[in-house]
mmCIF file of C-alpha atoms in Angstrom:
data_model
loop_
_atom_site.group_PDB
_atom_site.id
_atom_site.type_symbol
_atom_site.label_atom_id
_atom_site.label_comp_id
_atom_site.label_asym_id
_atom_site.label_seq_id
_atom_site.Cartn_x
_atom_site.Cartn_y
_atom_site.Cartn_z
ATOM 1 C CA MET A 1 6.758 66.218 -43.631
ATOM 2 C CA ILE A 2 8.018 62.674 -43.140
ATOM 3 C CA GLY A 3 5.924 59.731 -44.234
ATOM 4 C CA TYR A 4 2.294 59.534 -45.177
ATOM 5 C CA LYS A 5 0.577 60.046 -41.839
ATOM 6 C CA SER A 6 0.076 63.231 -39.859
ATOM 7 C CA LEU A 7 3.409 64.353 -38.417
ATOM 8 C CA ALA A 8 4.240 67.481 -36.408
ATOM 9 C CA ARG A 9 7.469 68.356 -34.654
ATOM 10 C CA LEU A 10 7.212 69.565 -31.109
ATOM 11 C CA PHE A 11 9.762 70.904 -28.672
ATOM 12 C CA PHE A 12 9.661 69.190 -25.259
ATOM 13 C CA ILE A 13 10.229 71.147 -22.064
ATOM 14 C CA VAL A 14 9.699 69.681 -18.613
ATOM 15 C CA LEU A 15 8.795 72.419 -16.153
ATOM 16 C CA LEU A 16 8.131 71.883 -12.485
ATOM 17 C CA SER A 17 4.906 73.141 -10.978
ATOM 18 C CA LEU A 18 5.045 75.877 -8.371
ATOM 19 C CA SER A 19 5.034 74.924 -4.715
ATOM 20 C CA THR A 20 1.253 75.141 -4.552
ATOM 21 C CA TYR A 21 0.970 72.589 -7.390
ATOM 22 C CA VAL A 22 -2.364 74.032 -8.484
ATOM 23 C CA TYR A 23 -1.505 74.205 -12.176
ATOM 24 C CA ALA A 24 0.860 72.572 -14.635
ATOM 25 C CA ASP A 25 3.110 74.060 -17.290
ATOM 26 C CA PRO A 26 3.222 72.817 -20.894
ATOM 27 C CA LEU A 27 5.499 69.890 -21.606
ATOM 28 C CA TYR A 28 6.153 70.686 -25.299
ATOM 29 C CA GLN A 29 6.265 73.610 -27.662
ATOM 30 C CA ILE A 30 6.618 73.709 -31.468
ATOM 31 C CA GLU A 31 10.009 72.888 -33.011
ATOM 32 C CA THR A 32 11.125 73.467 -36.595
ATOM 33 C CA ASP A 33 13.507 70.553 -37.109
ATOM 34 C CA GLY A 34 13.659 66.839 -36.363
ATOM 35 C CA LYS A 35 16.023 63.913 -36.692
ATOM 36 C CA SER A 36 15.946 60.104 -36.416
ATOM 37 C CA ALA A 37 14.166 59.962 -39.773
ATOM 38 C CA VAL A 38 14.780 56.225 -40.293
ATOM 39 C CA THR A 39 13.133 55.297 -36.997
ATOM 40 C CA ILE A 40 10.304 57.741 -37.597
ATOM 41 C CA LYS A 41 9.590 56.246 -41.016
ATOM 42 C CA ARG A 42 9.489 52.778 -39.470
ATOM 43 C CA LEU A 43 7.053 53.946 -36.789
ATOM 44 C CA LEU A 44 4.888 55.647 -39.405
ATOM 45 C CA ALA A 45 4.771 52.405 -41.368
ATOM 46 C CA GLU A 46 3.295 50.515 -38.418
ATOM 47 C CA PRO A 47 -0.393 49.708 -39.072
ATOM 48 C CA THR A 48 -1.267 50.865 -35.553
ATOM 49 C CA THR A 49 0.225 54.349 -36.034
ATOM 50 C CA LYS A 50 -2.689 56.696 -36.563
ATOM 51 C CA GLU A 51 -0.780 59.929 -36.004
ATOM 52 C CA LEU A 52 2.730 60.830 -34.881
ATOM 53 C CA ILE A 53 4.489 63.907 -33.509
ATOM 54 C CA VAL A 54 8.208 64.297 -32.877
ATOM 55 C CA GLY A 55 9.843 66.371 -30.196
ATOM 56 C CA LYS A 56 13.136 67.290 -28.618
ATOM 57 C CA LEU A 57 13.766 66.964 -24.895
ATOM 58 C CA THR A 58 15.485 69.738 -22.990
ATOM 59 C CA ILE A 59 15.081 68.173 -19.530
ATOM 60 C CA ASN A 60 14.511 64.421 -19.227
ATOM 61 C CA LYS A 61 15.046 63.904 -15.520
ATOM 62 C CA LEU A 62 11.836 62.665 -13.947
ATOM 63 C CA SER A 63 11.420 63.734 -10.346
ATOM 64 C CA LYS A 64 8.965 63.307 -7.507
ATOM 65 C CA ASN A 65 8.875 67.116 -7.415
ATOM 66 C CA ILE A 66 6.950 67.125 -10.685
ATOM 67 C CA LYS A 67 3.439 67.116 -9.242
ATOM 68 C CA GLN A 68 1.426 68.080 -12.331
ATOM 69 C CA ILE A 69 2.265 68.087 -15.994
ATOM 70 C CA GLU A 70 0.602 68.936 -19.304
ATOM 71 C CA ILE A 71 1.311 66.615 -22.225
ATOM 72 C CA PRO A 72 0.368 67.601 -25.779
ATOM 73 C CA LEU A 73 -0.465 64.353 -27.555
ATOM 74 C CA LYS A 74 -1.133 66.043 -30.895
ATOM 75 C CA ARG A 75 -1.670 69.594 -32.094
ATOM 76 C CA ASN A 76 -5.209 69.918 -30.781
ATOM 77 C CA LEU A 77 -5.099 67.576 -27.790
ATOM 78 C CA VAL A 78 -3.435 68.299 -24.448
ATOM 79 C CA VAL A 79 -3.791 66.156 -21.345
ATOM 80 C CA ARG A 80 -3.139 67.340 -17.816
ATOM 81 C CA SER A 81 -2.011 64.749 -15.290
ATOM 82 C CA LYS A 82 -1.444 64.771 -11.537
ATOM 83 C CA MET A 83 1.176 62.513 -9.997
ATOM 84 C CA VAL A 84 -0.165 59.517 -8.094
ATOM 85 C CA SER A 85 3.104 57.714 -7.422
ATOM 86 C CA PHE A 86 6.823 57.969 -8.088
ATOM 87 C CA ASP A 87 8.869 54.766 -8.044
ATOM 88 C CA GLU A 88 12.618 55.151 -7.687
ATOM 89 C CA ASN A 89 13.263 51.768 -6.067
ATOM 90 C CA LYS A 90 15.277 50.473 -9.026
ATOM 91 C CA LYS A 91 18.779 51.857 -9.460
ATOM 92 C CA ASP A 92 18.516 51.885 -13.246
ATOM 93 C CA SER A 93 15.143 53.592 -13.748
ATOM 94 C CA VAL A 94 12.326 55.714 -12.309
ATOM 95 C CA VAL A 95 8.588 55.552 -12.987
ATOM 96 C CA TRP A 96 6.188 58.524 -12.759
ATOM 97 C CA THR A 97 2.476 57.672 -12.805
ATOM 98 C CA GLY A 98 -0.473 60.009 -12.726
ATOM 99 C CA ASN A 99 -4.215 60.240 -13.178
ATOM 100 C CA ILE A 100 -6.062 62.378 -15.726
ATOM 101 C CA LEU A 101 -7.187 65.781 -14.459
ATOM 102 C CA SER A 102 -8.382 67.272 -17.739
ATOM 103 C CA VAL A 103 -8.148 67.026 -21.514
ATOM 104 C CA LYS A 104 -8.149 70.116 -23.729
ATOM 105 C CA SER A 105 -9.186 69.670 -27.356
ATOM 106 C CA ASP A 106 -9.905 72.458 -29.864
ATOM 107 C CA GLU A 107 -10.184 75.027 -27.042
ATOM 108 C CA LYS A 108 -12.680 72.845 -25.191
ATOM 109 C CA THR A 109 -11.713 71.382 -21.843
ATOM 110 C CA GLU A 110 -13.147 68.214 -20.336
ATOM 111 C CA GLY A 111 -12.415 68.045 -16.650
ATOM 112 C CA GLN A 112 -14.190 65.034 -15.166
ATOM 113 C CA PHE A 113 -12.280 61.768 -15.437
ATOM 114 C CA GLU A 114 -12.833 58.873 -13.089
ATOM 115 C CA ASN A 115 -9.833 57.107 -11.635
ATOM 116 C CA SER A 116 -9.965 53.888 -13.615
ATOM 117 C CA PRO A 117 -7.628 51.607 -15.589
ATOM 118 C CA LEU A 118 -8.741 53.482 -18.726
ATOM 119 C CA ASN A 119 -7.404 56.879 -17.564
ATOM 120 C CA TYR A 120 -3.734 57.175 -16.635
ATOM 121 C CA VAL A 121 -0.282 58.479 -17.529
ATOM 122 C CA THR A 122 2.876 56.405 -17.084
ATOM 123 C CA LEU A 123 6.336 57.845 -17.776
ATOM 124 C CA VAL A 124 9.543 55.826 -17.456
ATOM 125 C CA GLU A 125 13.108 57.117 -17.477
ATOM 126 C CA ALA A 126 15.927 54.602 -17.970
ATOM 127 C CA ASN A 127 19.342 54.802 -19.625
ATOM 128 C CA HIS A 128 18.723 58.530 -20.242
ATOM 129 C CA ARG A 129 15.660 57.657 -22.354
ATOM 130 C CA LEU A 130 12.107 58.738 -21.614
ATOM 131 C CA THR A 131 9.260 56.469 -22.660
ATOM 132 C CA GLY A 132 5.659 56.121 -21.585
ATOM 133 C CA ILE A 133 2.018 55.535 -22.320
ATOM 134 C CA VAL A 134 -1.099 57.674 -21.906
ATOM 135 C CA SER A 135 -4.633 56.271 -21.824
ATOM 136 C CA ILE A 136 -7.686 58.518 -22.113
ATOM 137 C CA LYS A 137 -10.911 56.541 -21.863
ATOM 138 C CA GLY A 138 -9.020 53.623 -23.378
ATOM 139 C CA ASP A 139 -7.513 55.607 -26.275
ATOM 140 C CA ILE A 140 -3.783 54.879 -26.222
ATOM 141 C CA TYR A 141 -0.897 57.271 -26.926
ATOM 142 C CA SER A 142 2.621 55.876 -26.860
ATOM 143 C CA ILE A 143 5.807 57.830 -26.105
ATOM 144 C CA VAL A 144 8.737 56.201 -27.898
ATOM 145 C CA PRO A 145 12.349 57.386 -27.400
ATOM 146 C CA LEU A 146 14.298 58.078 -30.583
ATOM 147 C CA ASN A 147 17.532 58.985 -28.796
ATOM 148 C CA GLU A 148 18.521 60.745 -25.580
ATOM 149 C CA LYS A 149 17.007 64.037 -26.715
ATOM 150 C CA GLN A 150 14.155 63.122 -29.041
ATOM 151 C CA MET A 151 11.020 61.032 -28.898
ATOM 152 C CA ALA A 152 7.916 60.263 -30.899
ATOM 153 C CA VAL A 153 4.380 60.488 -29.512
ATOM 154 C CA ILE A 154 2.099 58.091 -31.385
ATOM 155 C CA THR A 155 -1.674 58.014 -31.491
ATOM 156 C CA ILE A 156 -2.384 54.276 -31.487
ATOM 157 C CA ASP A 157 -5.186 52.690 -33.503
ATOM 158 C CA SER A 158 -5.842 49.690 -31.270
ATOM 159 C CA ARG A 159 -8.187 48.154 -33.831
ATOM 160 C CA LYS A 160 -5.184 47.566 -36.118
ATOM 161 C CA PHE A 161 -3.358 45.293 -33.689
ATOM 162 C CA PRO A 162 -2.991 41.679 -34.851
ATOM 163 C CA VAL A 163 -5.238 39.140 -33.108
ATOM 164 C CA GLU A 164 -4.139 37.265 -30.007
ATOM 165 C CA ALA A 165 -3.455 33.622 -30.891
ATOM 166 C CA GLU A 166 -5.374 30.762 -29.342
ATOM 167 C CA PRO A 167 -3.090 29.480 -26.555
ATOM 168 C CA ILE A 168 -1.430 26.088 -26.807
ATOM 169 C CA THR A 169 -2.078 23.492 -24.128
ATOM 170 C CA PRO A 170 0.839 21.140 -23.378
ATOM 171 C CA ASP A 171 -1.185 18.131 -24.568
ATOM 172 C CA ASP A 172 -1.419 19.823 -27.969
ATOM 173 C CA ALA A 173 2.215 20.932 -28.086
ATOM 174 C CA ASP A 174 4.248 19.634 -31.007
ATOM 175 C CA SER A 175 7.623 19.232 -29.338
ATOM 176 C CA THR A 176 10.027 16.367 -28.796
ATOM 177 C CA SER A 177 11.036 17.908 -25.460
ATOM 178 C CA ILE A 178 7.792 17.129 -23.614
ATOM 179 C CA PRO A 179 8.803 15.206 -20.460
ATOM 180 C CA THR A 180 7.521 11.659 -20.162
ATOM 181 C CA ASP A 181 6.409 12.128 -16.566
ATOM 182 C CA THR A 182 2.875 13.359 -16.045
ATOM 183 C CA GLN A 183 3.149 14.732 -12.546
ATOM 184 C CA THR A 184 0.807 17.593 -11.702
ATOM 185 C CA GLU A 185 2.135 18.160 -8.226
ATOM 186 C CA THR A 186 1.212 21.158 -6.168
ATOM 187 C CA LYS A 187 2.564 22.439 -2.887
ATOM 188 C CA PRO A 188 0.625 24.018 -0.042
ATOM 189 C CA PRO A 189 0.281 27.789 -0.374
ATOM 190 C CA PRO A 190 2.062 29.975 2.173
ATOM 191 C CA ALA A 191 0.448 30.385 5.561
ATOM 192 C CA ASN A 192 -0.219 34.062 4.835
ATOM 193 C CA LEU A 193 -2.252 34.065 1.612
ATOM 194 C CA ALA A 194 -1.849 37.836 1.307
ATOM 195 C CA THR A 195 1.915 37.468 0.863
ATOM 196 C CA PRO A 196 2.746 38.541 -2.722
ATOM 197 C CA SER A 197 4.055 35.756 -4.942
ATOM 198 C CA LEU A 198 7.358 36.736 -6.584
ATOM 199 C CA ILE A 199 7.345 35.644 -10.238
ATOM 200 C CA GLN A 200 10.404 36.497 -12.305
ATOM 201 C CA ILE A 201 10.227 36.595 -16.098
ATOM 202 C CA ALA A 202 13.150 36.330 -18.502
ATOM 203 C CA PHE A 203 12.326 38.927 -21.170
ATOM 204 C CA ILE A 204 14.355 37.851 -24.207
ATOM 205 C CA PHE A 205 14.742 40.081 -27.277
ATOM 206 C CA THR A 206 15.460 38.584 -30.684
ATOM 207 C CA PRO A 207 18.130 40.414 -32.737
ATOM 208 C CA GLU A 208 15.385 41.725 -35.021
ATOM 209 C CA ALA A 209 13.306 43.048 -32.101
ATOM 210 C CA ARG A 210 16.400 44.587 -30.562
ATOM 211 C CA GLN A 211 17.102 46.450 -33.799
ATOM 212 C CA ALA A 212 13.482 47.602 -34.150
ATOM 213 C CA ILE A 213 13.331 48.945 -30.590
ATOM 214 C CA GLY A 214 16.918 50.188 -30.409
ATOM 215 C CA THR A 215 19.481 48.624 -28.090
ATOM 216 C CA GLU A 216 19.752 51.831 -26.057
ATOM 217 C CA ASN A 217 15.979 51.826 -25.529
ATOM 218 C CA LEU A 218 15.641 48.237 -24.277
ATOM 219 C CA LEU A 219 15.878 49.054 -20.579
ATOM 220 C CA ALA A 220 13.206 51.766 -20.771
ATOM 221 C CA TYR A 221 11.059 49.452 -22.910
ATOM 222 C CA THR A 222 11.413 46.651 -20.344
ATOM 223 C CA ARG A 223 10.566 48.890 -17.404
ATOM 224 C CA LEU A 224 7.441 50.143 -19.177
ATOM 225 C CA ALA A 225 6.341 46.571 -19.948
ATOM 226 C CA GLU A 226 6.959 45.623 -16.319
ATOM 227 C CA THR A 227 4.942 48.621 -15.124
ATOM 228 C CA LEU A 228 1.970 47.620 -17.315
ATOM 229 C CA LEU A 229 2.187 44.125 -15.839
ATOM 230 C CA ARG A 230 2.253 45.520 -12.320
ATOM 231 C CA ASP A 231 -0.652 47.834 -13.145
ATOM 232 C CA ASN A 232 -2.633 44.771 -14.173
ATOM 233 C CA VAL A 233 -1.914 43.143 -10.819
ATOM 234 C CA ARG A 234 -3.076 46.243 -8.954
ATOM 235 C CA ASN A 235 -6.173 46.664 -11.122
ATOM 236 C CA SER A 236 -7.076 42.997 -10.586
ATOM 237 C CA GLY A 237 -6.462 43.020 -6.826
ATOM 238 C CA LEU A 238 -3.859 40.238 -7.030
ATOM 239 C CA ALA A 239 -0.959 39.601 -4.660
ATOM 240 C CA ILE A 240 1.738 39.027 -7.294
ATOM 241 C CA ASP A 241 5.112 40.719 -7.700
ATOM 242 C CA PHE A 242 6.108 40.366 -11.376
ATOM 243 C CA ARG A 243 9.674 41.296 -12.306
ATOM 244 C CA LEU A 244 11.154 41.393 -15.808
ATOM 245 C CA PHE A 245 14.801 40.676 -16.630
ATOM 246 C CA PRO A 246 15.822 41.831 -20.129
ATOM 247 C CA ALA A 247 18.171 39.576 -22.078
ATOM 248 C CA HIS A 248 19.610 39.523 -25.592
ATOM 249 C CA SER A 249 19.162 36.552 -27.884
ATOM 250 C CA SER A 250 21.777 35.724 -30.509
ATOM 251 C CA VAL A 251 19.372 33.462 -32.425
ATOM 252 C CA SER A 252 17.824 35.165 -35.436
ATOM 253 C CA GLU A 253 14.116 34.866 -36.144
ATOM 254 C CA GLY A 254 14.922 33.611 -39.634
ATOM 255 C CA ASN A 255 11.897 32.154 -41.387
ATOM 256 C CA SER A 256 10.317 30.764 -38.228
ATOM 257 C CA ASN A 257 6.722 31.856 -37.678
ATOM 258 C CA PHE A 258 5.317 32.749 -34.256
ATOM 259 C CA ARG A 259 4.280 29.202 -33.356
ATOM 260 C CA GLN A 260 7.618 27.809 -34.467
ATOM 261 C CA GLN A 261 9.507 30.366 -32.412
ATOM 262 C CA LEU A 262 7.480 29.417 -29.325
ATOM 263 C CA ALA A 263 8.147 25.703 -29.903
ATOM 264 C CA GLU A 264 11.867 26.416 -30.314
ATOM 265 C CA LEU A 265 11.867 28.545 -27.163
ATOM 266 C CA GLN A 266 10.345 25.719 -25.115
ATOM 267 C CA ASN A 267 12.578 22.972 -26.553
ATOM 268 C CA PRO A 268 16.053 22.934 -24.926
ATOM 269 C CA ASN A 269 17.314 20.778 -27.797
ATOM 270 C CA THR A 270 17.116 23.761 -30.185
ATOM 271 C CA PRO A 271 19.595 26.677 -30.252
ATOM 272 C CA ARG A 272 16.829 29.074 -29.178
ATOM 273 C CA GLY A 273 15.671 26.763 -26.402
ATOM 274 C CA GLN A 274 19.194 26.102 -25.112
ATOM 275 C CA GLU A 275 19.893 29.814 -24.988
ATOM 276 C CA ALA A 276 16.565 30.440 -23.198
ATOM 277 C CA ALA A 277 17.370 27.714 -20.653
ATOM 278 C CA ASN A 278 20.705 29.394 -19.887
ATOM 279 C CA ILE A 279 19.071 32.817 -19.532
ATOM 280 C CA ARG A 280 16.344 31.338 -17.345
ATOM 281 C CA GLN A 281 19.013 29.809 -15.094
ATOM 282 C CA ARG A 282 20.934 33.079 -14.949
ATOM 283 C CA TYR A 283 17.946 35.048 -13.630
ATOM 284 C CA SER A 284 16.190 32.226 -11.724
ATOM 285 C CA SER A 285 13.129 32.937 -13.839
ATOM 286 C CA GLN A 286 9.908 30.986 -13.465
ATOM 287 C CA LEU A 287 8.581 32.203 -16.838
ATOM 288 C CA VAL A 288 10.140 33.150 -20.180
ATOM 289 C CA SER A 289 8.764 35.601 -22.763
ATOM 290 C CA LEU A 290 10.299 36.151 -26.203
ATOM 291 C CA VAL A 291 10.011 39.618 -27.772
ATOM 292 C CA THR A 292 9.880 39.268 -31.559
ATOM 293 C CA THR A 293 8.973 41.184 -34.701
ATOM 294 C CA ARG A 294 6.624 38.447 -35.936
ATOM 295 C CA ASN A 295 3.211 40.017 -36.488
ATOM 296 C CA GLU A 296 0.781 37.303 -37.528
ATOM 297 C CA TYR A 297 -0.354 37.496 -33.893
ATOM 298 C CA CYS A 298 0.120 39.982 -31.095
ATOM 299 C CA GLY A 299 1.226 37.111 -28.907
ATOM 300 C CA ILE A 300 1.056 33.395 -28.241
ATOM 301 C CA GLY A 301 1.717 31.263 -25.180
ATOM 302 C CA TYR A 302 1.087 27.983 -23.434
ATOM 303 C CA ARG A 303 -1.999 27.798 -21.240
ATOM 304 C CA LEU A 304 -1.117 25.797 -18.140
ATOM 305 C CA ASN A 305 -2.919 23.889 -15.393
ATOM 306 C CA GLY A 306 -1.142 25.593 -12.493
ATOM 307 C CA SER A 307 1.083 22.657 -11.551
ATOM 308 C CA ILE A 308 4.768 23.096 -10.828
ATOM 309 C CA HIS A 309 5.466 20.628 -13.621
ATOM 310 C CA HIS A 310 3.626 22.736 -16.194
ATOM 311 C CA PHE A 311 5.320 25.953 -15.105
ATOM 312 C CA ARG A 312 8.759 24.335 -15.282
ATOM 313 C CA TYR A 313 8.397 22.831 -18.735
ATOM 314 C CA PHE A 314 5.878 25.074 -20.481
ATOM 315 C CA GLY A 315 6.128 28.507 -18.843
ATOM 316 C CA PHE A 316 6.852 30.191 -22.189
ATOM 317 C CA SER A 317 5.235 32.890 -24.333
ATOM 318 C CA GLY A 318 6.032 35.153 -27.267
ATOM 319 C CA VAL A 319 4.965 38.773 -27.803
ATOM 320 C CA ASN A 320 5.188 41.144 -30.743
ATOM 321 C CA TYR A 321 7.356 44.104 -29.748
ATOM 322 C CA GLY A 322 4.691 46.681 -30.649
ATOM 323 C CA CYS A 323 1.829 44.856 -28.964
ATOM 324 C CA ALA A 324 3.841 44.458 -25.765
ATOM 325 C CA SER A 325 4.568 48.182 -25.425
ATOM 326 C CA TRP A 326 1.521 49.812 -27.018
ATOM 327 C CA GLY A 327 -1.083 47.237 -25.996
ATOM 328 C CA TYR A 328 -1.568 44.819 -23.130
ATOM 329 C CA THR A 329 -0.271 41.656 -24.797
ATOM 330 C CA LEU A 330 2.298 40.799 -22.126
ATOM 331 C CA PRO A 331 -0.288 40.612 -19.283
ATOM 332 C CA HIS A 332 -2.492 38.649 -21.703
ATOM 333 C CA GLU A 333 0.140 36.006 -22.508
ATOM 334 C CA ILE A 334 1.347 35.747 -18.913
ATOM 335 C CA GLY A 335 -2.321 35.233 -18.043
ATOM 336 C CA HIS A 336 -2.372 32.193 -20.363
ATOM 337 C CA ASN A 337 0.737 30.818 -18.654
ATOM 338 C CA MET A 338 -1.051 31.207 -15.333
ATOM 339 C CA GLY A 339 -4.145 29.299 -16.586
ATOM 340 C CA ALA A 340 -6.439 32.070 -17.859
ATOM 341 C CA GLN A 341 -8.407 31.824 -21.115
ATOM 342 C CA HIS A 342 -10.150 34.110 -23.604
ATOM 343 C CA ASN A 343 -13.883 34.795 -23.403
ATOM 344 C CA PRO A 344 -16.084 31.656 -23.562
ATOM 345 C CA GLU A 345 -17.203 32.451 -27.134
ATOM 346 C CA ASN A 346 -13.610 32.154 -28.349
ATOM 347 C CA GLY A 347 -12.146 29.137 -26.607
ATOM 348 C CA THR A 348 -12.389 26.509 -23.895
ATOM 349 C CA ASN A 349 -10.486 26.091 -20.655
ATOM 350 C CA ARG A 350 -10.007 22.434 -19.840
ATOM 351 C CA TYR A 351 -8.263 23.189 -16.555
ATOM 352 C CA PHE A 352 -10.422 25.867 -14.922
ATOM 353 C CA PRO A 353 -14.170 25.928 -15.701
ATOM 354 C CA PHE A 354 -14.374 29.487 -14.340
ATOM 355 C CA GLY A 355 -11.217 30.657 -16.119
ATOM 356 C CA TYR A 356 -12.675 32.933 -18.797
ATOM 357 C CA SER A 357 -12.540 36.633 -19.573
ATOM 358 C CA PHE A 358 -15.460 39.053 -19.780
ATOM 359 C CA ARG A 359 -16.883 41.412 -22.411
ATOM 360 C CA PHE A 360 -19.482 44.146 -21.904
ATOM 361 C CA THR A 361 -21.169 45.119 -25.174
ATOM 362 C CA GLY A 362 -23.353 47.929 -23.847
ATOM 363 C CA GLN A 363 -22.398 51.601 -24.096
ATOM 364 C CA PRO A 364 -19.556 52.251 -23.676
ATOM 365 C CA ALA A 365 -18.359 48.736 -24.552
ATOM 366 C CA TRP A 366 -15.295 47.247 -22.900
ATOM 367 C CA ARG A 367 -13.479 43.953 -22.319
ATOM 368 C CA THR A 368 -11.043 42.590 -19.762
ATOM 369 C CA VAL A 369 -7.450 41.917 -20.756
ATOM 370 C CA MET A 370 -7.889 38.255 -21.786
ATOM 371 C CA ALA A 371 -10.969 38.887 -23.958
ATOM 372 C CA LEU A 372 -10.779 39.116 -27.731
ATOM 373 C CA GLU A 373 -12.270 42.026 -29.657
ATOM 374 C CA CYS A 374 -16.058 42.297 -29.694
ATOM 375 C CA PRO A 375 -17.478 41.221 -33.075
ATOM 376 C CA SER A 376 -20.074 43.990 -33.563
ATOM 377 C CA VAL A 377 -18.827 46.960 -31.513
ATOM 378 C CA ASN A 378 -15.476 48.478 -30.634
ATOM 379 C CA CYS A 379 -14.883 47.509 -26.994
ATOM 380 C CA VAL A 380 -11.860 49.094 -25.332
ATOM 381 C CA ARG A 381 -9.437 46.791 -23.557
ATOM 382 C CA ILE A 382 -9.034 47.164 -19.802
ATOM 383 C CA ASN A 383 -5.732 46.113 -18.251
ATOM 384 C CA SER A 384 -7.408 43.901 -15.650
ATOM 385 C CA PHE A 385 -8.421 40.271 -15.353
ATOM 386 C CA SER A 386 -12.081 39.337 -15.156
ATOM 387 C CA SER A 387 -13.683 39.147 -11.714
ATOM 388 C CA PRO A 388 -17.267 39.348 -10.445
ATOM 389 C CA ASN A 389 -15.894 41.098 -7.364
ATOM 390 C CA ARG A 390 -14.583 44.192 -9.181
ATOM 391 C CA LEU A 391 -16.605 46.889 -10.924
ATOM 392 C CA HIS A 392 -16.125 49.111 -13.952
ATOM 393 C CA ASN A 393 -18.661 51.910 -14.375
ATOM 394 C CA GLY A 394 -20.738 50.104 -11.736
ATOM 395 C CA ILE A 395 -20.807 46.868 -13.754
ATOM 396 C CA PRO A 396 -19.210 43.636 -12.483
ATOM 397 C CA MET A 397 -16.128 42.759 -14.514
ATOM 398 C CA GLY A 398 -16.961 39.064 -14.577
ATOM 399 C CA SER A 399 -19.226 36.360 -13.239
ATOM 400 C CA PRO A 400 -18.843 33.125 -11.255
ATOM 401 C CA THR A 401 -17.958 31.412 -14.553
ATOM 402 C CA GLN A 402 -15.786 34.282 -15.839
ATOM 403 C CA ASP A 403 -13.213 34.857 -13.130
ATOM 404 C CA ASN A 404 -9.615 34.804 -14.368
ATOM 405 C CA THR A 405 -8.523 36.679 -11.257
ATOM 406 C CA ARG A 406 -9.516 33.616 -9.250
ATOM 407 C CA VAL A 407 -7.420 31.442 -11.591
ATOM 408 C CA LEU A 408 -4.280 33.511 -11.081
ATOM 409 C CA ASP A 409 -4.843 33.665 -7.349
ATOM 410 C CA GLN A 410 -4.939 29.863 -7.265
ATOM 411 C CA THR A 411 -1.904 29.303 -9.486
ATOM 412 C CA ARG A 412 0.437 32.066 -8.331
ATOM 413 C CA HIS A 413 1.848 30.064 -5.411
ATOM 414 C CA ASN A 414 3.089 27.213 -7.618
ATOM 415 C CA ALA A 415 4.371 29.644 -10.242
ATOM 416 C CA ALA A 416 6.501 31.379 -7.614
ATOM 417 C CA ILE A 417 8.274 28.145 -6.608
ATOM 418 C CA ALA A 418 8.527 26.580 -10.052
ATOM 419 C CA PHE A 419 12.036 27.664 -10.996
ATOM 420 C CA PRO A 420 13.726 24.489 -12.329
#
């Protein structure tokens, strides 16, 4: 045994289904040895790690020929998934996504799962590393690569995530780099409103975050974060094409807290800000997000008014490396950059009176991606923005005054043309 939480070692085997694709073969079987003890101990020490199993890969090549797969998430829990899509458009990675067909637990099988943002499997292969995330009714299981042959499967306790910080509005920002002009210009949206808005994000890793994740794992980590962001767009019905560009920072976190790191990132007169400006120029990025090990919050960002001016000067956010991969903090902080706010009980939105998230406290309780945790019940987080026009379990996911999807739809055009 390694560490103080439940740990089993499993042997991973990827087997293709037969041509009829009517059943799936097991993905893992028990192993008697494991490595990468240092990384495993660090993962076990994370507050959000509820349980962890370790396995060894024998075949790690994802393929569109894999139609169904069984994934043991712990000793007594096996999920069966059917492929929905296979994305091989990027030269450096592939993404396999599937829905939930059944879950077997203690010899009991549950076989009715609705196709919803709470039930899915996402597997990403990049740089010979396999990573992913599984959601079963909002319960999250994270697949973390340890090396080319081994990985950890973590049962995530979402209630142990740090809180999301209250966003900073530019008028409240404590920075000497705030431009003196006060323009809030906008440009007409494209003639075809259905045309997706391309928004590129510089995804910058601090040296400490790079070490925690593993340099060899950064590409797979980035592609998974990008996939979760794209899933949010699809779940919300938005016409946005988000793309992440990973970059290495040479500026240490030092003693700077989360808010200080964000201020440094935004200020081009600081070493961190100058480096970010160069990276932003290199990738023609409209937005910048810093991946850090700071954990007083899951994330923090500027909440903007949708003007080109705001996007150019304040399109910055910071995310904790665990929250960005095991939670939905990146869509949350990008939502702030695009003008969205938390639920009305936990903040105000001076720019968009309808720009609030939504919480449902009935049974089962849930909340949209910008909403903070419910105070009296455990409400699972849905990777979707609030909207009265979309339903979850037959219930509207917003109201006329809680419609963050409308906010992003209004601001996406300026964001797409805001590159300095």
